Amino acid sequence: MNRRGTPAVSTRRTGSVLVVTIDNPPVNALSRDVREGLMHALDDLAGDATLSGMVIAAAGRVFSAGADIREFDAPMQPPFLGDVVARLDASTKPVVASIQGKALGGGLELALACQGRVASKHARLGLPEVKLGLLPGSGGIVRLPRLGGLELALSMIGEGREIGAAEAEKGGIVDRIAAGDPAEDAVKLATEMAASKTAIRRARDLPFPPFPEADQDAARKTLAKKLPGRDAAQKAVDLLAMASRTPFDDAARLEHQACRELVGSPQSRALRYLFAAERAAAKVADGDDMPPTPSKAGVAGTGVMGRGIAMALLDAGLDVVLTGRSAASIETARHTIEKAYASSVERGRIDRTVADERLSRLTFSDQIDAFSQCDIVIETISEDLGAKCELIAAIDRTVGEEAIIATNTSFLDIETLARASTRPQNFAGLHFFNPANIMKLVEIVRAGRTAPQTVAALAALSAKLGKVSVTVGPSEGFVANRMLSKRTREALFLLQEGATPAQIDRVLTEFGFPVGPFTLADMAGLDVIAATRAARLSSMSERERGADIAERLVAAGRLGRKSGAGYYAYDENGKRRDAPEVADILDAHRRERGMNVRDIADEEVRERLLFALVNEGARLVDEGVAARMSDIDVVWTRGFGFPAHLGGPMFWASEIGTPELLQRLDHYAAMVGADFFAPSPLIAEAASRQARLV
Ligand code: COA
């Protein structure tokens, strides 16, 4: 029985075909009772001479999300999915899968072992195991290339790419696309197959396509670029190569063995932890009086963030009103957004008709009253407290009583902003990351009087935008930027003490970040960074205030990439190289500040940058700004590219061990200063129990 008290697998007869329905909400994971139910159905099929074939269908919107992730941490209970798959393969009567929604992982492997597959138009097929540090272990590797070829198999298994029904049909993975209920067509196909035995086609009987070594090398390189550092992606190539030269049953056994080994790997543990962490972060208490998810949104401000947020809202199907201060700023925004959609069309990401439809839902105005019909308005103007308060008050006067007003500020005081409106219960921060239409993270910032319904509505909106949301409390920089500021601080201190921008960037990219802090600073613009520093000076320590390196670079005309020079120099193709002028500026700065310059080992660079983050993360939990340690890991993996296969800063530090972490923090507190590295009480407490942080 499943949670709803109905059997996880039910059967009925349609003519001489046994229709088996998996019903294991919410996503039809292949838990033990589902596997058992399928085995019983296969017994019935084999034992009942009046049955000529079988259809495997599923209830709900997902065909099956595959193996039950919750079962991974305990020894797997029989019957195993491999047993079900082997029985399907051996069936002398045809079995057809009826795929009405997503067939993922083991769900797709089940379907691949059937003798036929019918999909609905909206069905999607995928083997996303690699995203959890795993690989298919029940025939995905030995069957998919035989049906769909190696190129498709490499992208689906190695990258976890999901495909739609049309591509699956074209690739030979599904036999038919149903116009209506796929189960009806599946019954027809099973009946046809039973009538003409020759129509039965088993994936195992097809030849495995050749996979020469040169293609294997090319695949390894492609996957190393697309999923850097991911062991399972590289292992996918090894297993496909093995399957290409090994008899079917032996290859299936080796595939299963490799998958079981990956379940215990540190990368898979980290990625599975993040899967659960993201879902836990997005869950917020919702009541009966939840406002409907907004359908018409306003965005105030035509800067980079305003444009990105407007596009994210358009992409999710909302009507959007974008306001700017002047006709010129509006024109620039219109042009930039149109260009961004045109580029997506050129790259084949979306059809022209889709782009046109999205643009048709966007209107521009230079008047705040244009927001009068909006369910939510997000302000995104520059970080000037007075200007933001004025704007919020104006929006408050215009929109309906129930509308939500949100601010995209990254560090201003959320309580002051909330007080600028007459609806503090309907006011919150909604902090996006640049580029807002691409980056997956959103921080929902609760002010003191923000109603739970408002938080729930913003979480629902974030989910609609395809974002991962984390709800945080008020604090300068919230979770993401407050932690980032500690890493930035340490990066500047390390520069002062003798490290170079290139060394620091390299240490972090070798660790797995996509870019280092100084490359990032050059992209953001050093003038912007200097302005942010100016706004935050009063909350900085004396040493941080004195670390005015960005200001010196700006004074020397080095604004970052946009001026062709910043921490680095850039040639006309944008290629980066070290700049001797920067070394001179740094030397002058160090002399003036009386710094003792030394060679700094990479290990010290890595530890100071990352332990500063971890320590601040623990403080945020201690202060209640973050609700849980795992929220911090979601913020860092989704917002700043912390390598997901290391689980995020708190998981990574837990793997090192809290006693070791505490000892290193004490060491740096003595060396750099207690103001910067005094261990958070939560870390000291966890270390005393030899406990993990997460
Ligand atoms: N096993 C067990 N539980 C699963 C699961 C799985 N394979 N896939 C999803 N769930 C759970 C989620 O944890 C969540 O549980 P919760 O409500 O208790 O938090 C619930 O199902 C809904 O999942 P969610 O991701 O929030 O819903 P969605 O509609 O956005 O997405 C899927 C549905 C199936 C697309 C998505 O959950 C998914 O991609 N799952 C993983 C598939 C996978 O990797 N399979 C291979 C496993 S080796």
mmCIF file of C-alpha atoms and ligand atoms in Angstrom, residues 3 26-27 29-30 61-62 64-70 72 102 104-106 127-129 131-132 134 162 275-276 279-280 283, ligand 1:
data_model
loop_
_atom_site.group_PDB
_atom_site.id
_atom_site.type_symbol
_atom_site.label_atom_id
_atom_site.label_comp_id
_atom_site.label_asym_id
_atom_site.label_seq_id
_atom_site.Cartn_x
_atom_site.Cartn_y
_atom_site.Cartn_z
ATOM 1 C CA ARG A 3 0.793 6.613 1.427
ATOM 2 C CA PRO A 26 4.153 11.936 -5.635
ATOM 3 C CA VAL A 27 6.428 10.818 -8.484
ATOM 4 C CA ALA A 29 9.427 6.261 -7.523
ATOM 5 C CA LEU A 30 10.211 2.552 -7.940
ATOM 6 C CA ARG A 61 1.765 13.484 -14.103
ATOM 7 C CA VAL A 62 5.080 11.605 -13.807
ATOM 8 C CA SER A 64 8.258 7.402 -12.880
ATOM 9 C CA ALA A 65 11.108 9.395 -11.299
ATOM 10 C CA GLY A 66 13.122 6.166 -11.122
ATOM 11 C CA ALA A 67 14.779 4.548 -8.150
ATOM 12 C CA ASP A 68 13.512 5.707 -4.767
ATOM 13 C CA ILE A 69 16.305 7.999 -3.602
ATOM 14 C CA ARG A 70 15.258 7.485 0.022
ATOM 15 C CA PHE A 72 19.851 4.539 -1.121
ATOM 16 C CA LYS A 102 8.387 12.049 -17.341
ATOM 17 C CA LEU A 104 13.419 9.257 -15.570
ATOM 18 C CA GLY A 105 16.249 7.025 -14.420
ATOM 19 C CA GLY A 106 14.954 3.582 -13.446
ATOM 20 C CA LEU A 127 18.617 9.305 -17.346
ATOM 21 C CA PRO A 128 19.506 12.048 -14.832
ATOM 22 C CA GLU A 129 21.505 9.772 -12.511
ATOM 23 C CA LYS A 131 23.340 14.704 -11.740
ATOM 24 C CA LEU A 132 23.230 12.733 -8.500
ATOM 25 C CA LEU A 134 25.312 8.033 -10.147
ATOM 26 C CA GLU A 162 16.308 15.014 -20.992
ATOM 27 C CA PHE A 275 18.856 17.379 -4.002
ATOM 28 C CA ALA A 276 17.136 17.083 -0.612
ATOM 29 C CA ARG A 279 13.632 20.803 -1.738
ATOM 30 C CA ALA A 280 13.818 21.519 1.986
ATOM 31 C CA LYS A 283 9.353 24.433 1.413
HETATM 32 N N1 COA B 1 12.861 9.062 -5.236
HETATM 33 C C1 COA B 1 12.221 9.463 -4.124
HETATM 34 N N2 COA B 1 11.619 10.659 -4.011
HETATM 35 C C2 COA B 1 11.662 11.468 -5.070
HETATM 36 C C3 COA B 1 12.314 11.110 -6.264
HETATM 37 C C4 COA B 1 12.931 9.836 -6.336
HETATM 38 N N3 COA B 1 13.564 9.394 -7.419
HETATM 39 N N4 COA B 1 12.184 12.141 -7.131
HETATM 40 C C5 COA B 1 11.492 13.101 -6.500
HETATM 41 N N5 COA B 1 11.168 12.696 -5.262
HETATM 42 C C6 COA B 1 10.400 13.430 -4.254
HETATM 43 C C7 COA B 1 11.036 14.769 -3.905
HETATM 44 O O1 COA B 1 12.030 14.609 -2.920
HETATM 45 C C8 COA B 1 9.839 15.539 -3.414
HETATM 46 O O2 COA B 1 9.558 15.063 -2.119
HETATM 47 P P1 COA B 1 9.051 16.033 -0.963
HETATM 48 O O3 COA B 1 7.741 16.586 -1.458
HETATM 49 O O4 COA B 1 8.926 15.163 0.221
HETATM 50 O O5 COA B 1 10.110 17.084 -0.836
HETATM 51 C C9 COA B 1 8.713 15.048 -4.314
HETATM 52 O O6 COA B 1 9.150 13.781 -4.834
HETATM 53 C C10 COA B 1 8.387 15.964 -5.470
HETATM 54 O O7 COA B 1 9.591 16.214 -6.191
HETATM 55 P P2 COA B 1 9.931 17.659 -6.750
HETATM 56 O O8 COA B 1 11.265 17.579 -7.386
HETATM 57 O O9 COA B 1 9.738 18.668 -5.697
HETATM 58 O O10 COA B 1 8.781 17.821 -7.838
HETATM 59 P P3 COA B 1 8.849 18.323 -9.321
HETATM 60 O O11 COA B 1 7.490 18.134 -9.859
HETATM 61 O O12 COA B 1 9.473 19.667 -9.374
HETATM 62 O O13 COA B 1 9.856 17.334 -10.097
HETATM 63 C C11 COA B 1 10.808 15.282 -10.868
HETATM 64 C C12 COA B 1 9.560 15.984 -10.293
HETATM 65 C C13 COA B 1 10.509 13.800 -10.929
HETATM 66 C C14 COA B 1 11.098 15.814 -12.274
HETATM 67 C C15 COA B 1 12.037 15.577 -9.956
HETATM 68 O O14 COA B 1 11.681 15.281 -8.636
HETATM 69 C C16 COA B 1 13.280 14.806 -10.274
HETATM 70 O O15 COA B 1 13.994 15.162 -11.173
HETATM 71 N N6 COA B 1 13.546 13.743 -9.495
HETATM 72 C C17 COA B 1 14.800 13.016 -9.568
HETATM 73 C C18 COA B 1 14.802 12.032 -10.688
HETATM 74 C C19 COA B 1 16.084 11.236 -10.658
HETATM 75 O O16 COA B 1 17.153 11.749 -10.509
HETATM 76 N N7 COA B 1 15.941 9.920 -10.806
HETATM 77 C C20 COA B 1 17.045 9.041 -10.772
HETATM 78 C C21 COA B 1 17.226 8.528 -9.398
HETATM 79 S S1 COA B 1 18.697 7.564 -9.304
#
